[in-house]
Structures are given as C-alpha cells and as structure tokens.
XYZ file of C-alpha atoms in Angstrom:
654
model
C 12.006 -37.159 23.980
C 12.654 -36.670 27.677
C 16.081 -35.600 29.018
C 16.861 -35.135 32.669
C 20.231 -33.568 33.802
C 21.288 -34.571 37.412
C 24.142 -33.007 39.392
C 26.607 -35.402 41.214
C 25.404 -33.884 44.461
C 22.086 -35.555 43.897
C 23.629 -39.008 44.427
C 25.321 -37.790 47.593
C 21.950 -36.820 48.989
C 20.506 -40.156 47.966
C 23.155 -41.932 49.954
C 22.649 -39.734 53.049
C 18.851 -40.021 52.674
C 19.071 -43.818 52.604
C 21.251 -43.987 55.753
C 18.817 -41.901 57.778
C 15.777 -43.596 56.391
C 17.229 -46.988 57.512
C 17.716 -45.782 61.036
C 14.279 -44.158 61.055
C 12.642 -47.516 60.098
C 14.476 -49.319 62.909
C 13.202 -46.684 65.348
C 9.587 -46.980 64.173
C 9.658 -50.803 64.228
C 10.730 -50.680 67.869
C 8.234 -47.927 68.822
C 4.960 -48.558 66.843
C 3.377 -51.080 64.639
C 0.287 -49.124 63.626
C 0.602 -46.554 60.877
C 4.271 -47.848 60.301
C 4.049 -47.950 56.458
C 2.119 -44.699 56.240
C 4.638 -42.725 58.223
C 7.523 -44.230 56.182
C 5.724 -43.315 52.859
C 4.975 -39.728 54.026
C 8.541 -39.115 55.300
C 10.006 -40.565 52.102
C 7.909 -38.460 49.770
C 8.704 -35.266 51.675
C 12.429 -35.954 51.661
C 12.413 -36.869 47.943
C 10.581 -33.676 47.005
C 12.810 -31.500 49.160
C 15.962 -33.049 47.778
C 14.644 -32.590 44.167
C 13.795 -28.985 44.840
C 17.183 -28.271 46.342
C 19.058 -29.853 43.436
C 16.625 -28.590 40.761
C 17.473 -31.049 37.946
C 16.993 -29.804 34.435
C 14.155 -31.614 32.642
C 13.836 -31.030 28.978
C 11.199 -32.318 26.591
C 11.953 -32.157 22.831
C 9.577 -32.802 19.963
C 10.109 -32.660 16.221
C 7.626 -31.226 13.726
C 7.847 -31.480 10.063
C 8.585 -28.371 8.005
C 5.672 -27.196 5.847
C 6.055 -25.508 2.517
C 3.264 -23.921 0.475
C 3.523 -24.734 -3.227
C 1.912 -21.863 -5.181
C 1.288 -22.545 -8.854
C 0.638 -20.017 -11.620
C -2.542 -21.398 -13.173
C -2.825 -18.889 -15.978
C -3.015 -19.902 -19.672
C 0.514 -18.682 -20.359
C 1.794 -21.670 -18.186
C -0.035 -24.341 -20.135
C 2.915 -24.903 -22.542
C 5.059 -25.863 -19.514
C 2.425 -28.056 -17.927
C 4.155 -31.350 -18.195
C 7.500 -30.010 -17.043
C 5.809 -28.264 -14.099
C 3.915 -31.367 -12.948
C 7.106 -33.403 -13.175
C 8.912 -30.728 -10.997
C 6.123 -30.870 -8.453
C 6.407 -34.655 -8.206
C 10.120 -34.463 -7.793
C 9.692 -31.823 -5.049
C 7.189 -34.060 -3.331
C 9.538 -37.048 -3.404
C 12.259 -34.704 -2.007
C 9.833 -33.645 0.716
C 8.971 -37.250 1.605
C 12.684 -38.005 1.951
C 13.214 -35.040 4.192
C 10.021 -35.320 6.201
C 8.550 -32.067 4.755
C 4.811 -31.380 4.409
C 3.254 -29.444 1.506
C 0.107 -27.270 1.051
C -1.013 -26.514 -2.594
C -2.399 -23.277 -3.968
C -3.093 -22.010 -7.518
C -3.491 -18.352 -8.534
C -4.162 -16.353 -11.688
C -7.517 -14.674 -11.548
C -7.557 -15.324 -7.811
C -5.725 -17.348 -5.094
C -7.263 -20.775 -4.212
C -6.158 -23.626 -2.045
C -6.454 -27.038 -3.825
C -6.401 -30.571 -2.676
C -6.168 -32.399 -6.090
C -3.698 -31.996 -8.912
C -6.596 -32.193 -11.343
C -7.498 -28.665 -10.266
C -4.317 -27.425 -11.946
C -5.705 -26.884 -15.450
C -3.968 -23.629 -16.518
C -7.315 -21.978 -17.458
C -7.074 -18.625 -15.626
C -7.513 -15.830 -18.133
C -4.903 -13.510 -16.606
C -2.161 -13.416 -13.923
C -2.706 -11.129 -10.925
C 0.237 -11.239 -8.597
C -1.079 -8.369 -6.433
C -4.173 -10.530 -5.645
C -1.963 -13.457 -4.666
C 0.199 -11.352 -2.396
C -2.656 -9.467 -0.708
C -4.778 -12.625 -0.065
C -2.043 -15.045 1.024
C -2.276 -15.333 4.766
C -0.046 -18.296 5.688
C 3.322 -17.800 7.539
C 4.813 -20.849 5.804
C 7.648 -20.490 3.324
C 6.546 -20.580 -0.335
C 7.751 -22.371 -3.393
C 6.345 -20.391 -6.420
C 6.008 -21.820 -9.901
C 5.550 -19.067 -12.587
C 6.759 -17.478 -15.748
C 6.441 -14.024 -14.097
C 4.016 -12.521 -16.634
C 2.109 -10.090 -14.366
C -0.579 -8.702 -16.663
C -3.446 -7.765 -14.361
C -4.068 -5.794 -11.080
C -1.639 -3.571 -9.316
C 2.020 -3.208 -10.112
C 2.964 -1.631 -6.784
C 3.043 -4.794 -4.636
C 3.766 -4.803 -0.934
C 5.745 -8.001 -0.105
C 5.448 -7.641 3.685
C 2.562 -10.192 3.767
C 5.003 -12.892 2.537
C 7.516 -14.751 4.626
C 9.963 -16.307 2.228
C 9.257 -16.987 -1.500
C 11.497 -19.397 -3.389
C 10.821 -19.144 -7.068
C 11.082 -21.706 -9.887
C 10.788 -19.856 -13.195
C 9.523 -21.162 -16.570
C 10.186 -19.922 -20.062
C 12.973 -19.504 -22.515
C 12.958 -16.055 -24.062
C 13.598 -13.360 -21.443
C 11.034 -10.546 -21.433
C 10.928 -7.322 -19.371
C 8.417 -5.064 -17.601
C 7.782 -2.472 -20.340
C 6.035 0.637 -19.130
C 4.993 3.443 -21.448
C 3.446 6.586 -19.941
C 2.038 9.957 -20.938
C 1.898 13.111 -18.757
C 0.698 16.673 -19.250
C 3.467 19.292 -19.186
C 1.589 22.493 -20.039
C -1.687 23.931 -21.268
C -2.222 27.153 -23.129
C -5.738 28.401 -24.116
C -6.090 30.752 -27.117
C -9.106 32.074 -28.880
C -9.880 29.197 -31.106
C -7.783 26.288 -29.867
C -6.102 24.726 -26.852
C -2.411 23.888 -27.035
C -1.062 21.159 -24.739
C 2.484 19.861 -24.305
C 2.790 16.237 -23.326
C 5.601 13.837 -22.453
C 5.432 10.203 -23.699
C 8.209 8.028 -22.224
C 9.166 4.355 -21.732
C 11.410 2.666 -19.141
C 13.351 0.294 -21.353
C 15.831 1.752 -23.967
C 16.249 -1.447 -25.920
C 12.602 -1.858 -26.935
C 11.177 0.231 -29.778
C 7.653 1.375 -29.338
C 5.164 3.402 -31.310
C 1.455 4.224 -31.068
C -1.082 7.019 -31.167
C -2.507 9.647 -28.885
C -6.227 9.978 -28.586
C -8.848 12.354 -27.222
C -12.033 11.285 -25.405
C -14.918 13.561 -24.320
C -18.663 13.777 -24.450
C -18.715 14.609 -28.092
C -15.671 12.634 -29.392
C -14.846 9.038 -28.447
C -11.350 7.827 -29.357
C -10.584 10.846 -31.525
C -7.069 10.368 -32.996
C -4.677 13.317 -32.422
C -1.111 12.310 -33.341
C 1.286 9.468 -33.530
C 4.415 8.991 -31.329
C 7.490 6.960 -32.012
C 9.971 5.893 -29.265
C 12.976 4.417 -30.795
C 16.519 5.225 -29.604
C 15.167 7.811 -27.147
C 13.301 6.870 -23.988
C 10.999 9.875 -24.245
C 9.360 12.261 -26.699
C 7.957 15.751 -26.063
C 4.914 16.410 -28.168
C 2.931 19.623 -28.779
C -0.764 19.106 -29.570
C -3.321 21.633 -30.756
C -6.908 20.808 -29.925
C -9.636 22.669 -31.819
C -12.199 24.175 -29.575
C -15.027 22.392 -31.325
C -13.406 19.020 -30.348
C -13.050 19.688 -26.620
C -15.379 19.642 -23.687
C -14.977 20.597 -20.041
C -14.032 16.996 -19.147
C -11.485 15.483 -21.639
C -9.300 12.458 -21.477
C -5.981 12.143 -23.347
C -4.673 8.536 -23.681
C -2.043 6.559 -25.684
C -2.131 3.186 -27.439
C 0.964 1.253 -28.351
C 2.056 -1.941 -30.063
C 3.446 -3.743 -26.973
C 2.033 -5.295 -23.838
C 2.936 -3.389 -20.673
C 3.390 -4.142 -17.055
C 1.401 -1.039 -16.078
C -1.482 0.654 -17.854
C -2.446 2.970 -15.057
C -0.274 5.813 -16.434
C -1.419 5.671 -20.045
C -3.928 8.556 -19.776
C -4.615 11.821 -17.967
C -7.623 14.029 -17.602
C -7.678 17.389 -19.277
C -10.196 19.618 -17.370
C -11.244 22.804 -19.002
C -13.740 25.663 -18.148
C -17.307 24.823 -18.919
C -17.484 27.558 -21.555
C -14.005 26.594 -22.915
C -12.577 29.794 -21.400
C -12.353 30.558 -17.775
C -13.946 33.601 -16.295
C -11.967 33.086 -13.098
C -8.286 33.932 -12.726
C -5.644 32.612 -10.356
C -2.225 34.226 -9.542
C 0.541 32.033 -8.125
C 3.235 34.096 -6.391
C 6.411 32.251 -5.587
C 8.568 34.140 -3.036
C 11.409 31.694 -3.863
C 11.827 28.745 -6.283
C 12.057 25.502 -4.225
C 10.863 21.883 -4.399
C 7.512 23.111 -3.162
C 6.978 25.219 -6.282
C 6.773 22.345 -8.787
C 4.603 20.412 -6.332
C 2.296 23.375 -5.834
C 2.069 23.948 -9.642
C 1.130 20.293 -10.211
C -1.738 20.511 -7.639
C -3.040 23.804 -9.198
C -2.827 22.521 -12.744
C -4.466 19.185 -12.091
C -7.203 20.350 -9.715
C -7.979 24.075 -9.953
C -8.897 23.457 -13.572
C -11.478 26.201 -13.971
C -8.980 29.057 -13.378
C -6.806 30.851 -15.873
C -3.423 30.713 -14.242
C -0.665 33.402 -14.070
C 2.626 32.765 -12.295
C 5.273 35.132 -11.082
C 8.335 34.204 -9.123
C 11.245 36.015 -7.412
C 14.589 35.961 -9.114
C 16.559 37.843 -6.532
C 15.464 40.120 -3.619
C 13.164 42.679 -5.369
C 13.761 41.265 -8.830
C 10.809 39.235 -10.223
C 10.205 37.302 -13.413
C 7.581 39.999 -14.223
C 7.018 43.310 -12.606
C 4.811 42.547 -9.611
C 3.539 46.123 -9.615
C 1.801 45.375 -12.980
C -0.556 42.889 -11.272
C -3.778 44.034 -9.793
C -4.511 41.383 -7.123
C -8.153 42.375 -7.057
C -8.555 41.058 -10.678
C -7.903 37.553 -9.408
C -10.532 35.253 -7.905
C -7.867 33.184 -6.143
C -4.333 33.996 -4.947
C -1.805 31.236 -4.190
C 1.183 32.315 -2.091
C 4.226 29.985 -2.329
C 6.915 30.928 0.260
C 5.485 34.488 0.113
C 5.607 36.959 1.767
C 9.195 36.640 2.966
C 10.534 40.218 3.462
C 9.150 43.501 4.750
C 8.782 44.754 1.167
C 6.564 41.840 0.478
C 4.295 42.759 3.282
C 3.953 46.236 1.705
C 2.951 44.579 -1.691
C 0.000 42.885 -0.178
C -0.863 45.515 2.520
C -3.740 46.942 0.395
C -5.271 43.545 -0.144
C -8.797 43.073 1.119
C -7.916 39.892 3.086
C -11.378 39.350 4.441
C -12.883 38.887 1.036
C -9.959 37.741 -1.141
C -9.649 33.919 -1.398
C -5.928 32.956 -0.596
C -4.194 29.633 -0.401
C -0.979 30.034 1.548
C 1.903 27.485 1.482
C 4.545 27.989 4.121
C 7.872 27.546 2.266
C 11.381 26.373 3.344
C 12.603 29.989 3.486
C 9.817 31.289 5.777
C 11.927 31.815 8.808
C 9.999 34.438 10.622
C 6.497 35.843 11.209
C 4.803 37.555 8.330
C 1.746 39.588 7.343
C -0.431 36.515 6.457
C 0.333 34.595 9.566
C -0.419 37.620 11.863
C -3.712 38.223 10.003
C -4.675 34.570 10.446
C -4.132 34.464 14.206
C -0.963 32.329 13.981
C 1.846 32.665 16.407
C 5.278 31.871 14.838
C 8.277 31.361 17.029
C 11.819 30.284 16.159
C 13.460 27.725 18.463
C 17.092 26.538 18.895
C 16.312 22.909 19.132
C 14.778 20.688 16.377
C 11.124 20.138 16.884
C 9.592 16.819 15.642
C 6.126 17.044 14.286
C 4.215 13.847 14.057
C 0.780 12.266 14.450
C 0.574 8.968 16.306
C -2.565 7.790 14.451
C -4.145 8.485 11.220
C -5.739 11.891 10.858
C -9.547 11.923 10.310
C -11.101 14.576 8.071
C -14.415 14.622 6.287
C -15.053 10.923 6.556
C -11.606 9.652 5.581
C -8.304 8.826 7.364
C -5.041 10.195 6.233
C -1.506 9.009 6.991
C 0.880 11.870 7.585
C 4.695 11.534 7.841
C 6.733 13.136 10.603
C 9.008 16.117 9.852
C 11.627 18.202 11.724
C 11.484 21.981 11.948
C 13.162 24.779 13.949
C 10.045 26.719 14.676
C 6.689 26.465 16.381
C 3.463 27.636 14.592
C 0.222 27.570 16.484
C -2.940 29.010 15.029
C -6.116 29.861 16.902
C -8.965 29.357 14.374
C -12.177 27.372 14.095
C -10.632 25.181 11.441
C -7.394 23.979 12.730
C -5.384 20.755 12.171
C -2.444 20.086 14.460
C 0.281 17.578 15.303
C 0.406 15.708 18.599
C 2.739 18.447 19.985
C 0.241 21.282 19.127
C 1.979 22.622 16.074
C -0.561 23.553 13.322
C -0.115 22.013 9.847
C -3.426 23.205 8.208
C -5.631 26.118 9.294
C -8.338 28.284 7.828
C -9.244 31.840 8.780
C -12.029 33.574 6.868
C -11.122 33.148 3.154
C -7.462 32.105 3.672
C -6.334 28.483 3.863
C -2.875 27.873 5.390
C -0.743 24.829 4.595
C 2.088 25.053 7.175
C 4.500 22.287 6.184
C 7.824 23.608 4.840
C 8.742 20.642 2.662
C 5.631 19.394 0.809
C 7.426 16.919 -1.457
C 8.775 14.898 1.484
C 5.172 14.637 2.816
C 3.793 13.483 -0.536
C 5.526 10.075 -0.476
C 3.386 7.026 0.126
C 3.778 5.410 3.539
C 3.562 1.636 4.129
C 1.021 1.175 1.343
C -1.275 3.753 2.799
C -4.052 4.811 0.354
C -4.588 8.432 1.546
C -1.561 10.660 2.205
C -0.917 14.349 2.885
C -1.405 15.240 -0.831
C -4.833 13.698 -0.666
C -5.558 15.758 2.415
C -4.607 18.931 0.654
C -6.864 18.092 -2.268
C -9.760 17.251 0.034
C -9.351 20.552 1.907
C -9.281 22.488 -1.377
C -12.348 20.470 -2.565
C -14.304 21.363 0.546
C -13.062 24.959 1.184
C -12.700 26.302 -2.318
C -15.246 24.258 -4.321
C -17.584 23.322 -1.457
C -16.857 19.722 -2.599
C -18.351 19.880 -6.034
C -16.679 16.714 -7.132
C -19.630 14.315 -6.990
C -18.295 11.020 -8.046
C -15.540 9.194 -9.974
C -14.960 5.780 -11.544
C -11.831 3.635 -11.086
C -10.553 0.456 -12.618
C -7.469 -1.632 -11.755
C -6.286 -1.999 -15.339
C -6.788 -0.222 -18.654
C -5.835 -3.067 -20.938
C -7.583 -6.479 -20.805
C -8.244 -9.505 -22.850
C -11.448 -10.704 -24.454
C -13.679 -12.598 -22.068
C -11.689 -11.179 -19.106
C -13.685 -9.641 -16.235
C -13.059 -5.921 -15.595
C -14.021 -4.649 -12.108
C -15.225 -1.005 -12.203
C -15.597 0.961 -8.969
C -17.792 4.092 -8.628
C -16.899 6.372 -5.675
C -19.532 8.853 -4.520
C -18.435 12.041 -2.709
C -21.938 13.360 -2.203
C -24.670 10.682 -1.888
C -27.489 12.479 -0.120
C -29.379 13.666 -3.273
C -28.129 11.127 -5.773
C -30.536 8.847 -7.633
C -30.475 6.411 -10.599
C -26.717 5.708 -10.809
C -25.692 4.041 -14.101
C -22.616 3.078 -16.144
C -22.265 3.710 -19.846
C -19.842 2.007 -22.269
C -19.020 3.826 -25.532
C -17.528 2.326 -28.703
C -16.854 4.111 -32.020
C -18.255 7.304 -30.538
C -21.608 5.593 -29.869
C -23.267 4.268 -26.845
C -22.462 0.550 -26.731
C -24.054 -0.647 -23.459
C -25.624 0.739 -20.286
C -25.716 -0.836 -16.862
C -27.902 0.240 -14.033
C -27.779 -2.933 -11.903
C -24.711 -1.832 -9.927
C -23.629 -3.718 -6.841
C -23.764 -1.486 -3.741
C -20.707 -2.156 -1.605
C -21.236 0.644 0.904
C -23.097 3.887 1.171
C -20.582 5.678 -1.096
C -19.087 2.850 -3.117
C -20.594 0.832 -6.032
C -19.098 -1.892 -8.252
C -19.769 -3.528 -11.676
C -17.990 -6.395 -13.233
C -17.861 -6.141 -17.076
C -16.803 -8.738 -19.617
C -15.997 -7.658 -23.141
C -16.547 -10.235 -25.944
C -15.160 -8.051 -28.777
C -11.697 -6.446 -29.093
C -11.256 -2.663 -29.637
C -11.139 0.621 -27.735
C -13.888 1.422 -25.275
C -14.763 4.386 -23.078
C -16.379 4.047 -19.631
C -18.372 6.786 -17.966
C -20.779 6.760 -15.009
C -23.792 8.937 -14.834
C -26.403 9.745 -12.277
C -29.530 11.919 -11.722
C -29.116 14.905 -9.425
C -32.013 17.252 -8.826
C -33.788 15.890 -11.919
C -30.663 16.507 -14.118
C -28.214 13.925 -15.402
C -24.520 14.535 -14.696
C -21.514 12.471 -15.750
C -18.277 11.335 -14.132
C -14.693 11.205 -15.433
C -13.824 9.116 -18.502
C -11.788 5.917 -18.512
C -10.294 4.344 -21.692
C -10.238 0.502 -21.940
C -8.358 -1.350 -24.668
C -9.644 -4.936 -25.188
C -6.937 -7.037 -26.939
C -7.658 -9.045 -29.968
C -4.871 -11.376 -28.962
C -4.853 -12.994 -25.550
C -1.926 -11.662 -23.652
C -1.628 -14.950 -21.760
C -1.082 -16.803 -25.023
C 0.464 -14.115 -27.217
C 3.364 -13.327 -24.873
C 5.877 -16.187 -24.730
C 8.787 -15.884 -22.329
C 9.948 -15.482 -18.683
C 10.092 -12.174 -16.772
C 13.230 -12.972 -14.745
C 13.471 -9.388 -13.525
C 10.086 -9.503 -11.910
C 10.562 -12.949 -10.439
C 13.912 -11.844 -9.008
C 12.234 -8.862 -7.365
C 9.839 -11.267 -5.588
C 12.559 -13.604 -4.342
C 14.924 -10.712 -3.331
C 12.195 -8.826 -1.425
C 11.329 -11.981 0.573
C 14.929 -13.426 1.031
C 14.093 -16.402 -1.091
C 15.923 -18.264 -3.857
C 15.285 -18.043 -7.604
C 16.141 -20.673 -10.130
C 14.841 -21.606 -13.574
C 13.137 -25.032 -13.774
C 16.106 -26.625 -15.584
C 18.151 -26.040 -12.409
C 15.713 -27.838 -10.101
C 18.435 -30.106 -8.506
C 20.488 -27.077 -7.596
C 17.329 -25.304 -6.232
C 16.549 -28.292 -3.950
C 20.126 -28.477 -2.747
C 19.964 -24.834 -1.749
C 16.592 -25.365 0.018
C 17.808 -28.548 1.710
C 20.839 -26.808 3.191
C 18.915 -23.825 4.549
C 15.546 -25.248 5.513
C 15.349 -28.063 8.076
C 12.645 -29.646 10.271
C 12.049 -27.770 13.420
C 12.795 -29.001 16.934
C 10.615 -27.629 19.807
C 12.140 -27.623 23.256
C 10.303 -27.318 26.586
C 12.417 -26.937 29.756
C 10.875 -27.264 33.219
C 12.318 -25.380 36.309
C 11.089 -27.204 39.365
C 11.757 -24.172 41.626
C 8.847 -22.458 39.881
C 6.373 -25.306 40.729
C 4.900 -23.811 43.922
C 2.244 -26.602 44.268
C 5.133 -29.007 45.367
C 5.582 -26.867 48.437
C 1.811 -27.081 49.159
C 2.145 -30.907 48.950
C 5.040 -30.854 51.386
C 3.040 -28.839 53.940
C 0.069 -31.127 53.676
C 2.229 -34.231 54.036
C 4.112 -32.864 57.053
C 0.783 -31.813 58.678
C -0.516 -35.345 58.178
C 2.675 -36.923 59.584
C 2.472 -34.594 62.720
C -1.141 -35.708 63.335
C -0.321 -39.448 63.023
C 2.837 -39.175 65.249
C 0.775 -37.411 68.029
C -1.942 -39.986 67.646
C 0.428 -42.944 68.218
C 2.386 -41.108 70.994
C 5.512 -40.369 69.107
C 7.368 -37.245 70.020
C-alpha cells in the first residue's frame, strides 16, 4: 500500500508554477519554433523536481506479512494415549490460523528434533523424551506452540532457554506428576587397618513422595555389590554410615543408589570413591586453615574428591593463637603436600613456617578473604601485594586458554593488587595475578572461591575446572589418562545410550575399548569406537535386557592395560514412556515462564487461542522514503539544466 502525505504549500507552488509556465510557453512560441517542446519538457521536469525536493512529501510503503508459528509435537510413546485429542487440537489450531492469516511450520521431537511436512509422520514412536535436545537444536526465531505431557526422561536437566523466543505450551495428561530427584553424596571417609568407613547423604527434593532403594559398590573385583538399604519417608534426607571391608575395595570404586521411582535426573545417583593403590596411602597431606570461611568447605571438597591418594589431616584456627589441635605437634616435613587456606595471616604464622624447606616442600596456597597484607609465602614466591583505597575490578574479556582448553572466569572486586613475577603466571586483563607457580608452590589468588565456582551462561569449563587442571598438571603431572561420560544413568530397553570417552593423554595410547559388565562378569566388549576428534571417542549402545550394568573403558599403554572410571547404568524392565502416566505441569510451566509464553491444558484450548489471538497479530512492515536523501535527483537536475543551456544558446535565446 502506497501513502503520500502532501503539505498545503505544495498546491500553492503548483499554482505559481502553472502561472509562470504559461507565460514561458507564450515567450517561446513568439521566439522559436525549433526545440519548443523539448525546452518546455526540460524546464517542467526541473521545476517539478525542485518543488518536490523543497516540500519533501512523506512517501510510505506498507506491506503485510502473515505471522508464522512453529508447532512442536512431543512424538514420544507417552503421548500415544492422547493422539486423537492432540490431532484434533492441531486441526483446530490450523483452522484458527487460516481464519487469522497465520502460517505454521511443524516439528516433532523425542529422540531428536525433526521438521515434518506430513501429519502421518506423527506416529508417537520415539522411545524417550529429550527436551534438552529440542532446545539446543531448535534454531528458528518464530514463536512456538508446544504439545507435550512434560515427561522429560532423557538428556540434560539443566536446560538453557535462551535459544527459544516464546514457547506457548498445551499440556496433556490427567494425574499431575513432579520432577523427583534422589541423590547421594560423600560426606567423609575414614581408613582404618581392616576397613574403610564412609558417611554418605541420600536425599530427595520432594517431601510428599516416599522413596526407598539400596546402595551398591562397584569396582574391578565386585560389580553391583549390595551395601545397605535406605528409606526416605517423611524426611527428605538420610545420613548413612557404611563400612567397606578392605577385601571388597579397590583403588577405583563407585558408590551408587537404586530406587523404586522414575527420576528427572540420574546424574547425581553415584560418586567415585578413590583410594590409595595399596588401600593405604603412603603420602600425607596437611590442610591448615588460618580462618574458617566459605573457601574452607570448597577447598576440602577439592582435596577430598581429587587428591585421593593422600591421607588428610586438617587443623584450623579457632581464635588468634588457639588452634583445633596444637600446631606445634605437627612436623611439616612429614607431609608430602601442604595446603594453606587463608594462612599465614599473622606474624606468628610466619614464624611457624619459617623453618620450612620451601624449595623442596610441595605447597598449594589459597589466598583467603582475610589475607589483607603481604605474608611470608607471597614474598617467597616473588609476589608483590599492595592494598589500595579504591575497588579494583578483576576480569578477563575472553575465555582463558590453558593446556588445550578454554575456561570462563567470572569478574570479582578486591581492594588489593597482587602481581607475581614467575615463569608460570596467569593474570587478569588489568595485570593482577590469579594463579601462579614458583618452584614447588602453587598460588591460587582469588579471595572468594565459591563465587568463582558458579557456572556462567552454560559454560562447560569454569574456574573450578581450571584449579583441577592446574593440580592435575603440576601435582600429578596429568596422570588422569581418560574418562567415560554418559548423558543419563537410567534408560529403557532398546533405547540408545551415547557413551563418550575423553582422552587426556593420547600420544602413547593404543587399542581403546569399552567393557560392559553384568552380574560381576564381562557381558560385552566393543573396540569399534567412533573417533570424533583426536581426544574424544563415542559409542552408541542399545541394551535388550533389563538390569544393572557397569561400563568401563580400557586401553593399552606401554604394553599394559589400564582402565577408566566406572559408570553404573540401570536398564528399566518397564518402559518409562509407557509406565509413567500423567502430566508434569511444573516442568511445562518452567518452559513457558522462562520464554514468556502461555501454558494451558488441552481441555482449555479455546481459552488458549483467545490469549494467543489477543497478543499475537500479523506484522505490518513500513518503509518510508525521504526525498532529501536521494542525491541522484540533484544530478538529474544539473544534467537537465546543462542540456537546456546548450539548446537555448543554439537557438539564440538569452
């Protein structure tokens, strides 16, 4: 549609122009016959262009384009019972779209996201529902109408909704179900002469659901060894003490739980218990906490989960020179590794470590929130510490690269400047050092470690990963060779499981293979692994029998076989897609709320369409022209005036 706005002055110019044009024509008739019409045409065009440029009328072109919605249908087996209702809803929405001049694209998801062009492709045959795959692979900017029961039983539970524009949800199902999550974590480990005692915490996130199950041990010698039962009734958690006989353990052990419910997240159903190779460590570690802060629990977790081949002693300051144990009773030279947490703080602390052989003693130093001045360790490690009055913002503009990986580090504010002058030095953009190494001492110079441990924008590698990587390389010389990963620990029969094998040292590695154990025996072995990159392999496995399985990768290194970590897999006898009947309204509400969409159950379709119809309309595109910006019109005027001047001179007009 074309619309031109004229000012009233335009008509005044037209009248004046007509008067002068009439007199000009009379003059030309009396003066010359040749080129008469050409001169009239040139003069008329020039005057019309000039008048138009002076008035600059507003010229607007408008065009209408139909709104487009993407209809995304959950094609998993759990939706089959609602198939007729869903197809009717889609037809009703299509009729509504035809009435409102709205276009539609059609997608189905479950095992994967696919675009479809025929309703016959909606067969509700996908063996599981992976919402994370849908969100990560959906690339359109159109608004979405999602049809689902919200049963998210595969893939990641931590979903980033930033890829989605607006998701309007139509939910299916009668009985409301929730995202149950049961987890187990290690609290403490005590090694005695003939046994290993561990304290674990089993907890659930929903109080109104009773859950029970068992805790199992996996290692090279024992597969799915039953330890003890747990029972979560009224309480949301249960602390359990377990005693593991020495003859049942190995250096690499996996502790995992089973339960009688389907969960939304199986990634926290196990942990690795890593013990010394000879069941007792010959190496000792002393953790000294100059003060108890948020850093202390964070550091203890890192030590407990990663420095597994050390016997750990911990002493901490209660007040000034009062310690949890007499610090004078500890001979630091008896320890293979010292970990300083917010220590040293005072002059007396410097005297405590003054006799240390710092050149030969391995030390990990964590700058704490109370380190407000220079100290003995910083001076020894060539680090200049200076307090400042103004807040200093430490940040890194881009990801930090270290040993083949990129790490995302959050910014932080401090009131000091620390700059170290060592060969191994990692610094912020402003020059402040955050990690440094001098001889056998590693320095981690961030006062608040817990704030730096949070995940940023879905980033895979964060500051905690960087700490572990530095420890791996500097303390262990990177002796972690390879690990295996899966995206779920609980699957259905005939459901593919994607296993990833990550190599950390691939120069001397040959004959990589993957073992599956069942009932403490080798069940299958695969050596035809797909090579994704130089350090990453993959294998898709399908189980045709239910039960509990153990996965472990192996490889040949220097003519010896070595094994990776264990992963426990539970294959369900009952298909979760069919066995679970209901709607997860909480999960569907999270999707709609995070994308500013609407959520209704299928029985309220008319109300849903009324809400969409009010807020979503066809788009109108406007294009406005400003003639003053069209410089080529001035060029045309110059050419025409030059031509007129030439003709007038040729015929003898002045």
